[in-house]
């Protein structure tokens, strides 16, 4: 505890990190994140609608399916360093340990670049061998998708670094704002030059946007770090970082399975067109929890800091303040989708109306997740990853089994049910575990016992 904090306590004065201060920090960071996420979500939806309209349900389905595969390839390439950077870099920054922070970022990028490059080369080679060298729409789409893996991996690590440095604006702007604009612009430019508007052209346009947005984000990170790290020799704790990252990578993999496996299995078990239609429902349902995600960009470092100081009351305030704001917004968006969801889906094309019921089921799962609050973040940022890992693995297994059982007979509705049930399962379990292990209630409006 700092001398200033001790003096404040002795004088029975409000702590500098008291309720009002905590709310202001969350409100300030959350507002910036909310604005960026709002604009980014709007641009992302505009991009998806434009792609669906230009490519048709079949072409959009191919694009969405390859994008999902790329997402699954990127996650092991990160080796869990994205979450490790948020967790450790926030603590290093607070303690002024810039040499360790520099070493962490450098080592994370080294591992990420090596693994993602290998995955990209293998993926492209497999695609070319299977195609027999024929550059069809499908071949170009898959090859261009795999080519984006290294920069997507490094961009995620850079985003985590800026998040830990509390630069909420530039942590999100390159990916959420600049990338969709560049994708739409590149696709429009290609079409004006006479290129066929198909999934391959769309993926090449996306690849161009990934390159340019990565360069912008990397320049910003360098400028943020330079004043603190100039002339410093990096310090490395590679074994410790790998131990943490490995555990966190397992959790990240489970999150990915819970969020995207149904989209992938839809393409494998039915067809890529169904994947595209279902993917639109998944993207719209994510609107329910996007405020919660925006607030989490600010809340994650605060969770790490308050726990590192042993300030459990402050940690509880972070959970309550962020949880309530996130859930109230989620409830409003859920109501909006229930009323106008079918109309919104119509923007993608007539075939997308079939995703209305799956959209409501997915949105209900996101609403419940928002009500359960920051349970996963608290577990991760306080070192309770073992319990989280067990819960997520169990939920991922349930998700996979439900998908396998329900998708063949119920299609998109079955995939939505599988996703929402597994989300409800792990969130409920983690609310109970975090309360028992830390004494922290993460629900938006927790049920307090007499002991509390």
Tab-separated table of C-alpha atoms in Angstrom:
chain	number	residue	atom	x	y	z
A	1	UNK	CA	0.000	0.000	0.000
A	2	UNK	CA	1.299	3.449	-0.895
A	3	UNK	CA	2.098	6.099	1.714
A	4	UNK	CA	-0.654	8.284	0.281
A	5	UNK	CA	-3.210	5.503	0.672
A	6	UNK	CA	-2.080	4.815	4.240
A	7	UNK	CA	-2.399	8.467	5.147
A	8	UNK	CA	-5.863	8.607	3.637
A	9	UNK	CA	-6.930	5.595	5.662
A	10	UNK	CA	-5.443	6.994	8.857
A	11	UNK	CA	-7.348	10.234	8.375
A	12	UNK	CA	-10.511	8.256	7.546
A	13	UNK	CA	-10.635	10.002	4.186
A	14	UNK	CA	-11.896	8.471	0.924
A	15	UNK	CA	-9.320	6.360	-0.822
A	16	UNK	CA	-7.994	7.693	-4.133
A	17	UNK	CA	-9.349	4.566	-5.712
A	18	UNK	CA	-12.762	4.831	-4.014
A	19	UNK	CA	-16.164	4.328	-5.525
A	20	UNK	CA	-16.414	7.677	-7.298
A	21	UNK	CA	-12.866	7.431	-8.656
A	22	UNK	CA	-13.457	3.876	-9.833
A	23	UNK	CA	-16.674	4.848	-11.562
A	24	UNK	CA	-14.992	7.799	-13.251
A	25	UNK	CA	-12.157	5.621	-14.543
A	26	UNK	CA	-14.553	2.994	-15.843
A	27	UNK	CA	-16.850	5.639	-17.295
A	28	UNK	CA	-14.014	7.470	-19.040
A	29	UNK	CA	-12.339	4.367	-20.449
A	30	UNK	CA	-15.658	2.634	-21.048
A	31	UNK	CA	-17.059	5.639	-22.914
A	32	UNK	CA	-14.117	5.736	-25.289
A	33	UNK	CA	-14.310	1.991	-25.759
A	34	UNK	CA	-18.081	2.196	-26.232
A	35	UNK	CA	-17.746	4.832	-28.947
A	36	UNK	CA	-15.049	2.865	-30.745
A	37	UNK	CA	-16.998	-0.376	-30.416
A	38	UNK	CA	-20.207	1.301	-31.574
A	39	UNK	CA	-18.559	2.759	-34.646
A	40	UNK	CA	-16.648	-0.463	-35.224
A	41	UNK	CA	-19.735	-2.614	-34.876
A	42	UNK	CA	-21.611	-0.392	-37.290
A	43	UNK	CA	-18.778	-0.538	-39.820
A	44	UNK	CA	-18.416	-4.289	-39.357
A	45	UNK	CA	-22.122	-4.798	-39.958
A	46	UNK	CA	-21.962	-2.516	-42.994
A	47	UNK	CA	-19.053	-4.565	-44.327
A	48	UNK	CA	-20.895	-7.851	-43.731
A	49	UNK	CA	-24.077	-6.561	-45.362
A	50	UNK	CA	-22.095	-5.249	-48.339
A	51	UNK	CA	-20.317	-8.603	-48.690
A	52	UNK	CA	-23.567	-10.565	-48.410
A	53	UNK	CA	-25.213	-8.348	-51.032
A	54	UNK	CA	-22.256	-8.435	-53.437
A	55	UNK	CA	-21.304	-12.092	-53.025
A	56	UNK	CA	-24.720	-13.660	-52.473
A	57	UNK	CA	-25.495	-16.224	-49.777
A	58	UNK	CA	-23.153	-18.843	-51.295
A	59	UNK	CA	-20.133	-16.552	-51.760
A	60	UNK	CA	-20.656	-14.920	-48.378
A	61	UNK	CA	-20.909	-18.365	-46.802
A	62	UNK	CA	-17.507	-19.311	-48.258
A	63	UNK	CA	-15.970	-16.059	-47.008
A	64	UNK	CA	-17.470	-16.529	-43.520
A	65	UNK	CA	-16.374	-20.176	-43.347
A	66	UNK	CA	-12.758	-19.372	-44.274
A	67	UNK	CA	-12.737	-16.482	-41.813
A	68	UNK	CA	-13.862	-18.874	-39.082
A	69	UNK	CA	-11.114	-21.358	-39.987
A	70	UNK	CA	-8.565	-18.528	-39.894
A	71	UNK	CA	-9.771	-17.582	-36.424
A	72	UNK	CA	-9.194	-21.141	-35.225
A	73	UNK	CA	-5.674	-21.104	-36.707
A	74	UNK	CA	-4.730	-17.767	-35.109
A	75	UNK	CA	-5.596	-18.768	-31.548
A	76	UNK	CA	-2.854	-21.422	-31.001
A	77	UNK	CA	-0.350	-19.189	-32.813
A	78	UNK	CA	-0.818	-16.556	-30.102
A	79	UNK	CA	0.156	-19.190	-27.535
A	80	UNK	CA	-1.952	-17.362	-24.965
A	81	UNK	CA	0.390	-14.373	-24.933
A	82	UNK	CA	-2.421	-11.943	-25.773
A	83	UNK	CA	-4.103	-12.499	-22.393
A	84	UNK	CA	-0.754	-12.805	-20.618
A	85	UNK	CA	0.220	-9.384	-21.939
A	86	UNK	CA	-2.960	-7.783	-20.590
A	87	UNK	CA	-2.510	-9.448	-17.226
A	88	UNK	CA	1.251	-8.997	-16.736
A	89	UNK	CA	1.911	-5.763	-18.628
A	90	UNK	CA	-0.671	-3.884	-16.580
A	91	UNK	CA	1.160	-4.924	-13.403
A	92	UNK	CA	4.587	-4.132	-14.913
A	93	UNK	CA	3.394	-0.702	-15.963
A	94	UNK	CA	1.980	0.027	-12.505
A	95	UNK	CA	5.300	-0.973	-10.902
A	96	UNK	CA	7.454	0.828	-13.481
A	97	UNK	CA	9.088	-2.431	-14.610
A	98	UNK	CA	9.436	-1.368	-18.233
A	99	UNK	CA	12.348	-3.700	-18.984
A	100	UNK	CA	10.176	-6.716	-18.147
A	101	UNK	CA	7.285	-5.257	-20.121
A	102	UNK	CA	9.538	-4.802	-23.147
A	103	UNK	CA	10.826	-8.355	-22.821
A	104	UNK	CA	7.296	-9.736	-22.545
A	105	UNK	CA	6.144	-7.960	-25.693
A	106	UNK	CA	9.216	-8.968	-27.652
A	107	UNK	CA	9.045	-12.618	-26.603
A	108	UNK	CA	5.328	-12.792	-27.312
A	109	UNK	CA	5.843	-11.408	-30.805
A	110	UNK	CA	8.712	-13.819	-31.467
A	111	UNK	CA	6.646	-16.866	-30.547
A	112	UNK	CA	3.583	-15.521	-32.334
A	113	UNK	CA	5.406	-14.752	-35.567
A	114	UNK	CA	7.158	-18.131	-35.682
A	115	UNK	CA	4.028	-20.202	-35.004
A	116	UNK	CA	1.674	-18.158	-37.189
A	117	UNK	CA	4.099	-18.140	-40.123
A	118	UNK	CA	4.456	-21.922	-39.934
A	119	UNK	CA	0.666	-22.329	-39.795
A	120	UNK	CA	0.201	-20.003	-42.770
A	121	UNK	CA	2.778	-21.805	-44.918
A	122	UNK	CA	1.319	-25.226	-44.108
A	123	UNK	CA	-2.227	-24.025	-44.754
A	124	UNK	CA	-1.399	-22.440	-48.112
A	125	UNK	CA	0.583	-25.521	-49.169
A	126	UNK	CA	-2.325	-27.843	-48.356
A	127	UNK	CA	-4.736	-25.615	-50.284
A	128	UNK	CA	-2.497	-25.505	-53.368
A	129	UNK	CA	-1.912	-29.259	-53.327
A	130	UNK	CA	-5.622	-30.019	-53.008
A	131	UNK	CA	-6.505	-27.596	-55.798
A	132	UNK	CA	-3.902	-29.031	-58.142
A	133	UNK	CA	-2.599	-25.540	-58.808
A	134	UNK	CA	-5.923	-24.333	-60.203
A	135	UNK	CA	-6.585	-20.768	-58.962
A	136	UNK	CA	-10.327	-21.069	-58.489
A	137	UNK	CA	-12.453	-18.808	-56.276
A	138	UNK	CA	-12.253	-21.346	-53.463
A	139	UNK	CA	-8.457	-21.701	-53.757
A	140	UNK	CA	-7.857	-17.941	-53.714
A	141	UNK	CA	-10.196	-17.486	-50.749
A	142	UNK	CA	-8.499	-20.148	-48.636
A	143	UNK	CA	-4.934	-19.133	-49.621
A	144	UNK	CA	-5.562	-15.434	-48.942
A	145	UNK	CA	-7.201	-16.319	-45.635
A	146	UNK	CA	-4.209	-18.333	-44.453
A	147	UNK	CA	-1.856	-15.548	-45.610
A	148	UNK	CA	-3.457	-13.162	-43.113
A	149	UNK	CA	-2.727	-15.412	-40.115
A	150	UNK	CA	0.714	-13.953	-39.139
A	151	UNK	CA	-0.422	-10.336	-39.136
A	152	UNK	CA	-3.723	-11.183	-37.447
A	153	UNK	CA	-1.721	-12.882	-34.699
A	154	UNK	CA	0.676	-9.966	-34.221
A	155	UNK	CA	-2.190	-7.471	-34.375
A	156	UNK	CA	-3.910	-9.250	-31.488
A	157	UNK	CA	-0.727	-9.073	-29.385
A	158	UNK	CA	-0.330	-5.378	-30.205
A	159	UNK	CA	-3.947	-4.750	-29.242
A	160	UNK	CA	-3.363	-6.447	-25.876
A	161	UNK	CA	-0.268	-4.314	-25.246
A	162	UNK	CA	-2.133	-1.056	-25.869
A	163	UNK	CA	-5.014	-2.282	-23.712
A	164	UNK	CA	-2.593	-2.941	-20.850
A	165	UNK	CA	-1.157	0.558	-21.348
A	166	UNK	CA	-4.743	1.870	-21.054
A	167	UNK	CA	-4.743	3.286	-24.565
A	168	UNK	CA	-8.293	2.109	-25.204
A	169	UNK	CA	-8.666	4.229	-28.334
A	170	UNK	CA	-5.766	2.861	-30.369
A	171	UNK	CA	-6.077	-0.623	-28.879
A	172	UNK	CA	-9.283	-0.965	-30.883
A	173	UNK	CA	-9.296	1.626	-33.657
A	174	UNK	CA	-7.058	-0.172	-36.220
A	175	UNK	CA	-9.113	-3.378	-36.153
A	176	UNK	CA	-12.592	-2.021	-35.437
A	177	UNK	CA	-12.571	1.172	-37.501
A	178	UNK	CA	-9.739	1.226	-40.013
A	179	UNK	CA	-9.882	-2.420	-41.095
A	180	UNK	CA	-13.577	-2.492	-42.134
A	181	UNK	CA	-13.212	0.830	-43.983
A	182	UNK	CA	-10.166	-0.447	-45.842
A	183	UNK	CA	-11.855	-3.752	-46.647
A	184	UNK	CA	-14.906	-2.055	-48.130
A	185	UNK	CA	-12.709	0.463	-49.956
A	186	UNK	CA	-10.398	-2.214	-51.377
A	187	UNK	CA	-13.326	-4.331	-52.536
A	188	UNK	CA	-14.986	-1.326	-54.173
A	189	UNK	CA	-11.700	-0.407	-55.881
A	190	UNK	CA	-11.264	-3.968	-57.157
A	191	UNK	CA	-14.817	-3.978	-58.517
A	192	UNK	CA	-14.234	-0.649	-60.273
A	193	UNK	CA	-11.170	-2.144	-61.953
A	194	UNK	CA	-13.255	-4.958	-63.366
A	195	UNK	CA	-12.436	-7.698	-60.836
A	196	UNK	CA	-15.195	-10.227	-60.247
A	197	UNK	CA	-16.947	-9.651	-56.935
A	198	UNK	CA	-16.539	-13.106	-55.411
A	199	UNK	CA	-15.275	-14.581	-52.145
A	200	UNK	CA	-11.672	-14.630	-53.399
A	201	UNK	CA	-11.670	-10.923	-54.207
A	202	UNK	CA	-13.310	-10.177	-50.850
A	203	UNK	CA	-10.642	-12.141	-48.972
A	204	UNK	CA	-7.843	-10.410	-50.888
A	205	UNK	CA	-9.410	-7.064	-49.982
A	206	UNK	CA	-9.540	-8.165	-46.366
A	207	UNK	CA	-5.852	-9.157	-46.523
A	208	UNK	CA	-4.922	-5.678	-47.771
A	209	UNK	CA	-6.849	-4.099	-44.898
A	210	UNK	CA	-5.108	-6.372	-42.377
A	211	UNK	CA	-1.679	-5.273	-43.614
A	212	UNK	CA	-2.426	-1.552	-43.523
A	213	UNK	CA	-4.249	-1.579	-40.164
A	214	UNK	CA	-1.430	-3.610	-38.607
A	215	UNK	CA	1.183	-1.063	-39.713
A	216	UNK	CA	-0.857	1.772	-38.203
A	217	UNK	CA	-1.298	-0.029	-34.884
A	218	UNK	CA	2.376	-1.020	-34.691
A	219	UNK	CA	3.494	2.597	-35.204
A	220	UNK	CA	1.185	3.794	-32.425
A	221	UNK	CA	2.464	1.145	-29.980
A	222	UNK	CA	6.058	2.062	-30.705
A	223	UNK	CA	5.344	5.719	-29.958
A	224	UNK	CA	3.596	4.822	-26.684
A	225	UNK	CA	6.490	2.663	-25.493
A	226	UNK	CA	9.453	4.716	-26.685
A	227	UNK	CA	9.450	7.321	-23.868
A	228	UNK	CA	9.559	4.560	-21.242
A	229	UNK	CA	11.749	1.938	-22.901
A	230	UNK	CA	14.330	3.943	-24.850
A	231	UNK	CA	17.797	2.624	-23.972
A	232	UNK	CA	16.418	-0.145	-21.724
A	233	UNK	CA	17.682	-3.687	-22.187
A	234	UNK	CA	14.723	-6.101	-22.192
A	235	UNK	CA	14.437	-8.531	-19.288
A	236	UNK	CA	12.988	-11.956	-19.879
A	237	UNK	CA	11.100	-14.397	-17.686
A	238	UNK	CA	10.294	-16.733	-20.551
A	239	UNK	CA	9.613	-19.873	-18.508
A	240	UNK	CA	7.195	-18.090	-16.230
A	241	UNK	CA	5.444	-16.369	-19.124
A	242	UNK	CA	5.125	-19.641	-21.033
A	243	UNK	CA	3.668	-21.359	-17.992
A	244	UNK	CA	1.029	-18.653	-17.626
A	245	UNK	CA	0.421	-18.398	-21.365
A	246	UNK	CA	-0.071	-22.126	-21.819
A	247	UNK	CA	-2.803	-22.158	-19.218
A	248	UNK	CA	-4.393	-19.041	-20.679
A	249	UNK	CA	-4.170	-20.494	-24.192
A	250	UNK	CA	-6.286	-23.437	-23.128
A	251	UNK	CA	-8.908	-21.043	-21.815
A	252	UNK	CA	-8.744	-18.950	-24.982
A	253	UNK	CA	-9.244	-22.106	-27.004
A	254	UNK	CA	-12.317	-22.987	-24.993
A	255	UNK	CA	-13.735	-19.479	-25.472
A	256	UNK	CA	-13.148	-19.888	-29.184
A	257	UNK	CA	-14.870	-23.263	-29.261
A	258	UNK	CA	-17.821	-21.876	-27.339
A	259	UNK	CA	-18.124	-18.884	-29.653
A	260	UNK	CA	-17.273	-20.274	-33.094
A	261	UNK	CA	-17.486	-24.069	-33.118
A	262	UNK	CA	-21.166	-24.029	-34.068
A	263	UNK	CA	-20.362	-21.848	-37.102
A	264	UNK	CA	-17.597	-24.231	-38.152
A	265	UNK	CA	-19.691	-27.368	-37.606
A	266	UNK	CA	-22.557	-25.808	-39.532
A	267	UNK	CA	-20.321	-25.626	-42.591
A	268	UNK	CA	-18.957	-29.136	-42.107
A	269	UNK	CA	-22.270	-30.862	-41.295
A	270	UNK	CA	-24.614	-28.930	-43.598
A	271	UNK	CA	-23.013	-26.520	-46.109
A	272	UNK	CA	-21.098	-23.252	-46.387
A	273	UNK	CA	-24.229	-21.315	-47.364
A	274	UNK	CA	-25.815	-22.215	-44.008
A	275	UNK	CA	-22.585	-21.093	-42.359
A	276	UNK	CA	-22.941	-17.637	-43.902
A	277	UNK	CA	-26.579	-17.268	-42.846
A	278	UNK	CA	-25.891	-18.528	-39.317
A	279	UNK	CA	-22.792	-16.332	-39.084
A	280	UNK	CA	-24.985	-13.268	-39.657
A	281	UNK	CA	-27.112	-14.289	-36.661
A	282	UNK	CA	-23.994	-14.796	-34.539
A	283	UNK	CA	-22.696	-11.337	-35.451
A	284	UNK	CA	-25.996	-9.649	-34.674
A	285	UNK	CA	-26.333	-11.518	-31.371
A	286	UNK	CA	-22.905	-10.227	-30.360
A	287	UNK	CA	-24.446	-6.735	-30.282
A	288	UNK	CA	-26.105	-7.754	-27.011
A	289	UNK	CA	-22.798	-8.123	-25.195
A	290	UNK	CA	-20.691	-5.621	-27.091
A	291	UNK	CA	-21.086	-2.908	-24.408
A	292	UNK	CA	-19.859	-5.439	-21.883
A	293	UNK	CA	-16.886	-6.155	-24.155
A	294	UNK	CA	-16.196	-2.434	-24.517
A	295	UNK	CA	-16.204	-1.903	-20.746
A	296	UNK	CA	-14.012	-4.971	-20.278
A	297	UNK	CA	-11.202	-3.234	-22.201
A	298	UNK	CA	-10.976	-0.802	-19.277
A	299	UNK	CA	-12.066	-3.177	-16.510
A	300	UNK	CA	-9.447	-5.900	-17.138
A	301	UNK	CA	-6.396	-3.798	-16.152
A	302	UNK	CA	-8.361	-2.402	-13.168
A	303	UNK	CA	-9.147	-5.924	-11.975
A	304	UNK	CA	-5.451	-6.783	-12.182
A	305	UNK	CA	-4.393	-3.609	-10.355
A	306	UNK	CA	-6.937	-3.757	-7.530
A	307	UNK	CA	-6.188	-7.410	-6.866
A	308	UNK	CA	-2.418	-6.768	-6.926
A	309	UNK	CA	-2.954	-4.111	-4.214
A	310	UNK	CA	-5.111	-6.468	-2.175
A	311	UNK	CA	-8.038	-4.063	-2.557
A	312	UNK	CA	-10.927	-6.525	-2.605
A	313	UNK	CA	-13.523	-3.814	-2.027
A	314	UNK	CA	-12.172	-1.988	-5.044
A	315	UNK	CA	-12.345	-5.209	-7.051
A	316	UNK	CA	-15.977	-5.650	-6.030
A	317	UNK	CA	-16.723	-2.091	-7.135
A	318	UNK	CA	-15.165	-2.760	-10.545
A	319	UNK	CA	-17.351	-5.841	-10.987
A	320	UNK	CA	-20.569	-4.155	-9.889
A	321	UNK	CA	-20.080	-0.948	-11.854
A	322	UNK	CA	-19.024	-2.643	-15.089
A	323	UNK	CA	-21.548	-5.466	-14.737
A	324	UNK	CA	-24.564	-3.248	-14.269
A	325	UNK	CA	-23.697	-0.917	-17.135
A	326	UNK	CA	-23.053	-3.867	-19.444
A	327	UNK	CA	-26.253	-5.715	-18.533
A	328	UNK	CA	-28.563	-2.700	-18.861
A	329	UNK	CA	-27.256	-2.045	-22.347
A	330	UNK	CA	-27.555	-5.759	-23.176
A	331	UNK	CA	-31.213	-5.778	-22.117
A	332	UNK	CA	-32.031	-2.827	-24.374
A	333	UNK	CA	-30.290	-4.398	-27.384
A	334	UNK	CA	-31.971	-7.759	-26.764
A	335	UNK	CA	-35.372	-6.084	-26.807
A	336	UNK	CA	-34.449	-4.303	-30.036
A	337	UNK	CA	-33.423	-7.549	-31.720
A	338	UNK	CA	-36.574	-9.300	-30.543
A	339	UNK	CA	-38.682	-6.578	-32.160
A	340	UNK	CA	-36.662	-5.739	-35.260
A	341	UNK	CA	-34.302	-8.664	-35.740
A	342	UNK	CA	-36.093	-10.095	-38.761
A	343	UNK	CA	-36.062	-6.689	-40.457
A	344	UNK	CA	-32.327	-6.246	-39.754
A	345	UNK	CA	-31.531	-9.686	-41.147
A	346	UNK	CA	-33.300	-8.663	-44.332
A	347	UNK	CA	-30.483	-6.239	-45.074
A	348	UNK	CA	-28.196	-9.218	-45.665
A	349	UNK	CA	-30.602	-10.677	-48.210
A	350	UNK	CA	-33.941	-12.573	-48.338
A	351	UNK	CA	-32.306	-15.910	-47.452
A	352	UNK	CA	-31.104	-14.528	-44.105
A	353	UNK	CA	-34.644	-14.246	-42.687
A	354	UNK	CA	-34.289	-17.933	-41.762
A	355	UNK	CA	-31.802	-16.920	-39.045
A	356	UNK	CA	-34.351	-14.964	-36.940
A	357	UNK	CA	-35.164	-17.702	-34.404
A	358	UNK	CA	-31.482	-18.710	-34.014
A	359	UNK	CA	-30.704	-15.008	-33.532
A	360	UNK	CA	-33.129	-14.746	-30.602
A	361	UNK	CA	-31.741	-17.891	-28.975
A	362	UNK	CA	-28.150	-16.668	-29.354
A	363	UNK	CA	-29.074	-13.204	-28.087
A	364	UNK	CA	-30.716	-14.715	-24.990
A	365	UNK	CA	-27.478	-16.538	-24.202
A	366	UNK	CA	-25.513	-13.290	-24.541
A	367	UNK	CA	-28.000	-11.488	-22.285
A	368	UNK	CA	-27.547	-14.074	-19.538
A	369	UNK	CA	-23.764	-13.925	-19.953
A	370	UNK	CA	-23.857	-10.144	-19.506
A	371	UNK	CA	-25.904	-10.527	-16.320
A	372	UNK	CA	-23.269	-12.887	-14.897
A	373	UNK	CA	-20.645	-10.163	-15.279
A	374	UNK	CA	-16.850	-10.238	-15.167
A	375	UNK	CA	-16.460	-13.779	-13.782
A	376	UNK	CA	-14.046	-15.011	-16.471
A	377	UNK	CA	-12.011	-11.799	-16.398
A	378	UNK	CA	-11.733	-11.870	-12.604
A	379	UNK	CA	-10.624	-15.505	-12.654
A	380	UNK	CA	-8.020	-14.803	-15.331
A	381	UNK	CA	-6.630	-11.576	-13.872
A	382	UNK	CA	-6.377	-12.985	-10.339
A	383	UNK	CA	-4.636	-16.234	-11.247
A	384	UNK	CA	-7.675	-18.523	-10.859
A	385	UNK	CA	-7.151	-19.944	-14.326
A	386	UNK	CA	-7.184	-23.568	-13.207
A	387	UNK	CA	-10.811	-23.452	-12.124
A	388	UNK	CA	-11.777	-21.477	-15.210
A	389	UNK	CA	-10.016	-23.973	-17.454
A	390	UNK	CA	-11.914	-26.930	-15.997
A	391	UNK	CA	-15.250	-25.169	-16.362
A	392	UNK	CA	-14.559	-24.035	-19.928
A	393	UNK	CA	-13.379	-27.488	-21.005
A	394	UNK	CA	-16.567	-29.041	-19.618
A	395	UNK	CA	-18.694	-26.405	-21.358
A	396	UNK	CA	-16.797	-26.843	-24.645
A	397	UNK	CA	-17.376	-30.613	-24.543
A	398	UNK	CA	-21.077	-30.046	-23.900
A	399	UNK	CA	-21.128	-27.516	-26.749
A	400	UNK	CA	-19.522	-29.949	-29.200
A	401	UNK	CA	-21.817	-32.816	-28.209
A	402	UNK	CA	-24.931	-30.661	-28.462
A	403	UNK	CA	-23.818	-29.337	-31.850
A	404	UNK	CA	-23.239	-32.872	-33.119
A	405	UNK	CA	-26.643	-33.969	-31.835
A	406	UNK	CA	-28.765	-30.946	-32.737
A	407	UNK	CA	-27.350	-29.481	-35.973
A	408	UNK	CA	-28.166	-32.495	-38.209
A	409	UNK	CA	-31.827	-32.503	-37.106
A	410	UNK	CA	-32.506	-28.861	-36.191
A	411	UNK	CA	-29.975	-26.969	-38.328
A	412	UNK	CA	-29.301	-23.402	-37.273
A	413	UNK	CA	-31.738	-23.575	-34.365
A	414	UNK	CA	-29.826	-26.552	-32.987
A	415	UNK	CA	-26.518	-24.722	-33.274
A	416	UNK	CA	-27.968	-21.718	-31.463
A	417	UNK	CA	-29.375	-23.864	-28.647
A	418	UNK	CA	-26.013	-25.603	-28.217
A	419	UNK	CA	-24.177	-22.286	-28.050
A	420	UNK	CA	-26.524	-20.627	-25.558
A	421	UNK	CA	-26.804	-23.618	-23.230
A	422	UNK	CA	-23.030	-23.999	-22.998
A	423	UNK	CA	-22.589	-20.248	-22.390
A	424	UNK	CA	-25.164	-20.358	-19.599
A	425	UNK	CA	-23.468	-23.411	-18.102
A	426	UNK	CA	-19.979	-21.966	-17.763
A	427	UNK	CA	-21.117	-18.518	-16.654
A	428	UNK	CA	-23.271	-19.952	-13.865
A	429	UNK	CA	-20.437	-22.164	-12.674
A	430	UNK	CA	-17.894	-19.322	-12.665
A	431	UNK	CA	-20.185	-16.976	-10.725
A	432	UNK	CA	-20.304	-19.584	-7.945
A	433	UNK	CA	-16.556	-20.353	-8.096
A	434	UNK	CA	-15.416	-16.712	-8.030
A	435	UNK	CA	-17.685	-16.063	-5.042
A	436	UNK	CA	-16.326	-19.063	-3.146
A	437	UNK	CA	-12.642	-18.472	-3.930
A	438	UNK	CA	-12.448	-14.680	-3.782
A	439	UNK	CA	-15.612	-13.559	-2.041
A	440	UNK	CA	-16.460	-11.454	-5.105
A	441	UNK	CA	-19.951	-11.286	-6.596
A	442	UNK	CA	-19.755	-10.721	-10.328
A	443	UNK	CA	-23.449	-10.655	-11.196
A	444	UNK	CA	-24.923	-7.303	-12.191
A	445	UNK	CA	-27.260	-7.424	-9.183
A	446	UNK	CA	-25.926	-10.195	-6.944
A	447	UNK	CA	-28.060	-12.132	-4.517
A	448	UNK	CA	-26.450	-11.450	-1.162
A	449	UNK	CA	-26.552	-13.904	1.691
A	450	UNK	CA	-26.962	-12.956	5.352
A	451	UNK	CA	-23.202	-13.404	5.839
A	452	UNK	CA	-22.575	-10.662	3.241
